[in-house]
Amino acid sequence: MSTQETFAKPKVAIMNAVHDLPVLVARDKGFFKDEGLDIEFVTTPGMAQVTTSHMVKFDSVFDRPLDSVYNDGGIDQYRMCEWGIMKRAVEASCQGLRHRKIVALGASISMFAVVVARDSKYYEQEMLKDKEIAVTPNNGSEFTTLKMMEGFLEPQHVKRTNVGPMLKRLEALRDGKIAAASVMEPWISVAQKWGMRILIESHSTRSEAAGDDLDGKTLARMFRAQARAVKEIEKDPTPYIHYFINETGGLLKPEEFHTWRLLHAPPQPYTRGRFEDTYNWTVKWNMTVPGATYENTVDNRAWE
């Protein structure tokens, strides 16, 4: 296998296992090295980790840890929810920040759930009209919540609030401080262990983002390694669930984690049709600025 070109050592972000499991498995199994890649893996705080203490803000997406590290050149490639990547790819250029483009539809298709307390009086989505749902603003938690709720409530009646990481949301829900919370695995499993009720669940797709410096051949090798990892995970995810268990700080035992919610597929090109649907949806919810184009936001150089 020929060595990578352009970058001697690409810096790739790792955050929550639900986003990054194929990257973690490809790293652990040596699939990146098999592709001739020497990668530096950079860990950034994630809202699924029990140790996370930072509070994100609705109006300062580029001040968050992962975004700040990327803007300063500390990472070159990362992934998060499809809508969050869309916002960042569109608005970074508008704000004169380090350029990034969507370079693939990602491998992790994570599950989100809107959960309520065990004794909650809310039994269906419509009953959450004008009630606060705890989310991570401008990330998959908020976006997927809107996707789940928009079929039942008018936009002005879907109220979101920010009370911190996933554990803080479940604690606030348990203590009666909020009506509902949006969480992903492993925190859906924690919620079920605590006896909480799930109102609705939905999958949330990932997108891959990269700066202009990473060439198409390097990205293609990264995505081939992830695709190989996907086959391993889909065959049997149990050897890898320790990543999720660790994120709960001991609140879950391996046998309490619901592996059936894990879903992965090989990375693939980000199509014009998908861009138009996703971008128009984010603009409709006033979650990013209008006027972006496919050409300015997406680069499928890994697939050429």
C-alpha positions as CSV (number, residue, x, y, z in Angstrom):
1,M,0.0,0.0,0.0
2,S,1.4,3.4,-0.9
3,T,2.0,5.9,1.8
4,Q,-0.4,8.8,2.3
5,E,0.2,12.0,0.3
6,T,-0.1,15.6,1.4
7,F,-0.4,15.0,5.2
8,A,2.4,13.2,7.0
9,K,0.0,12.6,9.9
10,P,-3.6,13.6,9.6
11,K,-5.2,14.6,13.0
12,V,-8.6,12.9,13.4
13,A,-11.1,13.8,16.1
14,I,-12.6,11.2,18.5
15,M,-15.5,12.3,20.7
16,N,-18.6,10.2,21.6
17,A,-18.5,6.4,20.9
18,V,-22.0,6.7,19.3
19,H,-20.4,9.0,16.6
20,D,-17.0,7.4,16.3
21,L,-17.2,3.7,16.9
22,P,-16.1,2.8,13.4
23,V,-13.1,5.1,13.8
24,L,-12.2,3.5,17.1
25,V,-12.6,0.0,15.8
26,A,-10.5,0.8,12.6
27,R,-7.8,2.2,14.9
28,D,-7.8,-0.7,17.3
29,K,-7.9,-3.3,14.5
30,G,-5.1,-1.6,12.5
31,F,-7.4,-0.9,9.5
32,F,-6.0,2.6,9.0
33,K,-2.4,1.3,9.1
34,D,-3.4,-1.4,6.5
35,E,-4.4,1.6,4.3
36,G,-1.0,3.1,4.7
37,L,-2.2,5.8,7.1
38,D,-0.4,7.1,10.1
39,I,-3.1,9.0,12.0
40,E,-3.0,11.1,15.2
41,F,-6.2,10.6,17.1
42,V,-7.3,13.7,19.1
43,T,-9.9,13.2,21.9
44,T,-12.3,16.1,22.5
45,P,-15.0,16.4,25.1
46,G,-18.5,15.0,24.2
47,M,-21.9,15.5,25.8
48,A,-22.3,11.7,26.2
49,Q,-19.3,11.4,28.5
50,V,-20.0,11.3,32.2
51,T,-16.8,13.4,32.8
52,T,-18.0,16.3,30.6
53,S,-18.4,19.5,32.6
54,H,-18.7,22.2,29.9
55,M,-22.0,23.9,29.1
56,V,-22.6,24.6,25.5
57,K,-24.4,27.7,24.4
58,F,-27.1,28.1,21.7
59,D,-25.4,31.0,20.0
60,S,-21.7,30.1,20.1
61,V,-21.2,26.9,18.2
62,F,-17.7,27.7,17.1
63,D,-16.5,28.2,20.7
64,R,-17.2,24.6,21.6
65,P,-14.2,22.3,22.3
66,L,-14.2,20.4,19.1
67,D,-14.8,23.4,16.9
68,S,-12.2,25.5,18.7
69,V,-9.6,22.8,18.3
70,Y,-10.4,22.5,14.6
71,N,-10.3,26.3,14.0
72,D,-6.8,26.4,15.7
73,G,-5.5,23.6,13.5
74,G,-5.5,20.9,16.2
75,I,-7.6,18.5,14.1
76,D,-8.1,18.1,10.4
77,Q,-11.1,15.8,10.1
78,Y,-14.1,15.1,12.3
79,R,-17.7,13.9,12.3
80,M,-20.9,14.7,14.1
81,C,-24.6,14.9,13.3
82,E,-25.5,15.6,9.7
83,W,-27.3,18.9,10.5
84,G,-24.5,20.1,12.9
85,I,-21.9,19.6,10.2
86,M,-24.1,21.4,7.7
87,K,-24.4,24.4,10.0
88,R,-20.6,24.5,10.6
89,A,-19.7,24.0,6.9
90,V,-22.0,26.8,5.9
91,E,-21.3,29.3,8.7
92,A,-17.5,28.9,9.1
93,S,-17.0,30.6,5.7
94,C,-19.4,33.3,6.6
95,Q,-17.5,34.1,9.8
96,G,-14.0,33.9,8.2
97,L,-13.1,30.8,10.2
98,R,-11.0,27.8,9.0
99,H,-12.7,26.3,6.0
100,R,-14.3,22.9,6.1
101,K,-16.6,20.9,3.8
102,I,-18.8,17.9,4.0
103,V,-16.8,15.1,2.5
104,A,-19.0,12.0,3.2
105,L,-22.2,10.7,4.7
106,G,-20.8,9.1,7.8
107,A,-20.7,5.5,9.0
108,S,-22.6,5.9,12.3
109,I,-26.4,6.1,12.3
110,S,-27.1,6.7,16.0
111,M,-30.4,6.4,17.8
112,F,-31.8,9.3,19.8
113,A,-34.8,9.2,22.1
114,V,-37.1,11.7,23.8
115,V,-37.6,10.3,27.3
116,V,-39.8,11.3,30.3
117,A,-39.7,10.4,34.0
118,R,-41.2,7.2,35.3
119,D,-44.3,9.0,36.8
120,S,-44.6,11.6,34.0
121,K,-48.0,12.9,33.0
122,Y,-46.8,13.1,29.4
123,Y,-47.7,10.1,27.4
124,E,-47.4,11.3,23.8
125,Q,-45.5,13.9,21.8
126,E,-48.5,16.3,21.6
127,M,-48.5,16.6,25.3
128,L,-45.1,18.2,25.3
129,K,-46.6,21.3,23.6
130,D,-44.7,24.3,25.1
131,K,-42.9,22.0,27.6
132,E,-39.1,22.1,27.9
133,I,-37.1,19.3,26.3
134,A,-33.5,19.2,27.3
135,V,-31.1,19.0,24.3
136,T,-27.6,19.8,23.1
137,P,-28.2,23.0,21.2
138,N,-27.2,23.0,17.5
139,N,-26.1,19.4,17.6
140,G,-27.8,16.1,16.8
141,S,-29.7,16.0,20.0
142,E,-31.6,19.2,19.1
143,F,-31.9,18.5,15.4
144,T,-33.2,15.0,15.8
145,T,-35.6,16.2,18.5
146,L,-37.1,18.7,16.0
147,K,-37.3,15.9,13.4
148,M,-39.2,13.7,15.9
149,M,-41.5,16.5,17.1
150,E,-42.4,18.4,13.9
151,G,-45.0,15.8,12.9
152,F,-46.9,16.4,16.1
153,L,-46.4,20.1,17.0
154,E,-46.0,23.4,15.2
155,P,-42.5,24.8,15.4
156,Q,-43.3,27.5,17.9
157,H,-44.5,25.0,20.3
158,V,-41.4,22.8,20.4
159,K,-39.5,24.2,23.3
160,R,-35.9,23.3,23.9
161,T,-33.6,24.0,26.8
162,N,-30.0,23.3,27.8
163,V,-29.2,21.8,31.2
164,G,-25.8,20.3,30.3
165,P,-24.5,16.8,29.3
166,M,-26.6,13.7,29.0
167,L,-26.3,12.7,32.6
168,K,-27.4,16.1,33.8
169,R,-30.5,15.9,31.6
170,L,-31.5,12.6,33.1
171,E,-30.9,13.9,36.6
172,A,-33.0,17.0,35.9
173,L,-35.7,14.8,34.5
174,R,-35.6,12.5,37.5
175,D,-35.8,15.5,39.8
176,G,-38.8,17.1,38.0
177,K,-36.9,20.1,36.7
178,I,-37.8,19.5,33.0
179,A,-40.6,17.8,31.1
180,A,-38.4,15.6,28.8
181,A,-34.9,15.0,27.6
182,S,-33.3,14.1,24.3
183,V,-30.5,11.5,24.8
184,M,-28.5,9.0,22.7
185,E,-26.8,5.8,23.6
186,P,-25.5,4.8,26.1
187,W,-27.9,7.2,27.9
188,I,-31.1,5.7,26.5
189,S,-30.0,2.5,28.1
190,V,-29.3,4.4,31.4
191,A,-32.8,6.0,31.2
192,Q,-34.4,2.6,30.8
193,K,-32.4,1.3,33.7
194,W,-33.7,4.2,35.8
195,G,-37.3,3.3,34.8
196,M,-37.9,6.3,32.5
197,R,-40.3,6.1,29.6
198,I,-39.4,6.5,25.9
199,L,-41.9,8.7,24.0
200,I,-40.3,8.4,20.6
201,E,-37.0,7.3,19.0
202,S,-35.3,8.1,15.7
203,H,-32.0,7.5,14.0
204,S,-29.6,10.4,13.5
205,T,-27.1,10.3,10.6
206,R,-23.5,11.5,10.7
207,S,-21.6,13.6,8.2
208,E,-17.8,13.7,7.8
209,A,-16.1,17.1,7.6
210,A,-12.6,17.9,6.5
211,G,-10.4,20.9,5.6
212,D,-9.1,21.7,2.2
213,D,-5.6,20.3,3.1
214,L,-6.6,16.6,3.2
215,D,-6.5,15.2,-0.3
216,G,-9.0,12.8,-1.7
217,K,-6.8,9.7,-1.7
218,T,-6.2,10.1,2.0
219,L,-9.9,10.6,2.8
220,A,-10.7,7.6,0.6
221,R,-8.4,5.4,2.6
222,M,-9.9,6.7,5.9
223,F,-13.4,5.8,4.7
224,R,-12.3,2.4,3.4
225,A,-10.9,1.6,6.9
226,Q,-14.2,2.7,8.5
227,A,-16.2,0.6,6.0
228,R,-14.1,-2.4,7.0
229,A,-14.7,-1.6,10.7
230,V,-18.5,-1.4,10.0
231,K,-18.4,-5.0,8.8
232,E,-16.8,-6.0,12.1
233,I,-19.3,-4.0,14.2
234,E,-22.4,-5.2,12.3
235,K,-21.2,-8.9,12.6
236,D,-20.9,-8.6,16.4
237,P,-20.8,-5.3,18.4
238,T,-20.3,-6.8,21.8
239,P,-16.4,-6.6,21.8
240,Y,-16.7,-2.9,21.4
241,I,-19.5,-1.8,23.8
242,H,-16.9,-1.1,26.5
243,Y,-16.5,2.3,24.9
244,F,-20.1,3.1,25.7
245,I,-20.0,1.6,29.2
246,N,-16.9,3.8,30.0
247,E,-18.8,6.9,29.0
248,T,-21.3,6.2,31.8
249,G,-18.7,6.0,34.5
250,G,-20.0,2.7,35.8
251,L,-23.8,3.6,35.7
252,L,-24.3,0.7,33.2
253,K,-23.1,-2.9,33.1
254,P,-22.3,-4.4,29.7
255,E,-25.4,-6.6,29.9
256,E,-27.6,-3.5,30.4
257,F,-26.5,-1.8,27.2
258,H,-29.0,-2.3,24.3
259,T,-26.7,-3.2,21.4
260,W,-29.7,-3.6,19.0
261,R,-29.9,0.2,18.8
262,L,-26.4,0.4,17.2
263,L,-26.5,0.8,13.4
264,H,-23.6,1.4,11.0
265,A,-23.1,1.5,7.3
266,P,-20.1,2.2,5.1
267,P,-19.4,6.0,4.5
268,Q,-20.7,7.2,1.1
269,P,-20.7,10.3,-1.1
270,Y,-22.9,13.2,0.0
271,T,-25.3,13.8,-2.8
272,R,-26.7,17.0,-4.2
273,G,-30.2,15.8,-3.4
274,R,-29.4,15.1,0.2
275,F,-27.7,18.4,0.5
276,E,-30.8,20.3,-0.8
277,D,-33.1,18.4,1.5
278,T,-31.0,18.7,4.6
279,Y,-29.9,22.3,4.1
280,N,-33.5,23.5,3.3
281,W,-34.7,21.8,6.4
282,T,-32.1,23.5,8.6
283,V,-33.0,26.9,7.0
284,K,-36.7,26.2,7.7
285,W,-36.0,25.9,11.4
286,N,-33.8,29.0,11.3
287,M,-30.8,26.9,12.4
288,T,-28.4,28.1,9.7
289,V,-28.1,31.0,7.3
290,P,-29.6,30.9,3.8
291,G,-27.7,31.3,0.6
292,A,-25.3,28.4,0.7
293,T,-24.8,26.1,-2.3
294,Y,-23.8,22.5,-2.8
295,E,-20.6,23.6,-4.5
296,N,-19.6,25.8,-1.5
297,T,-20.5,23.2,1.1
298,V,-19.8,19.7,-0.2
299,D,-16.6,18.2,-1.7
300,N,-16.7,14.5,-2.8
301,R,-13.0,14.4,-3.6
302,A,-12.7,11.1,-1.7
303,W,-15.1,9.5,-4.2
304,E,-13.5,10.7,-7.5
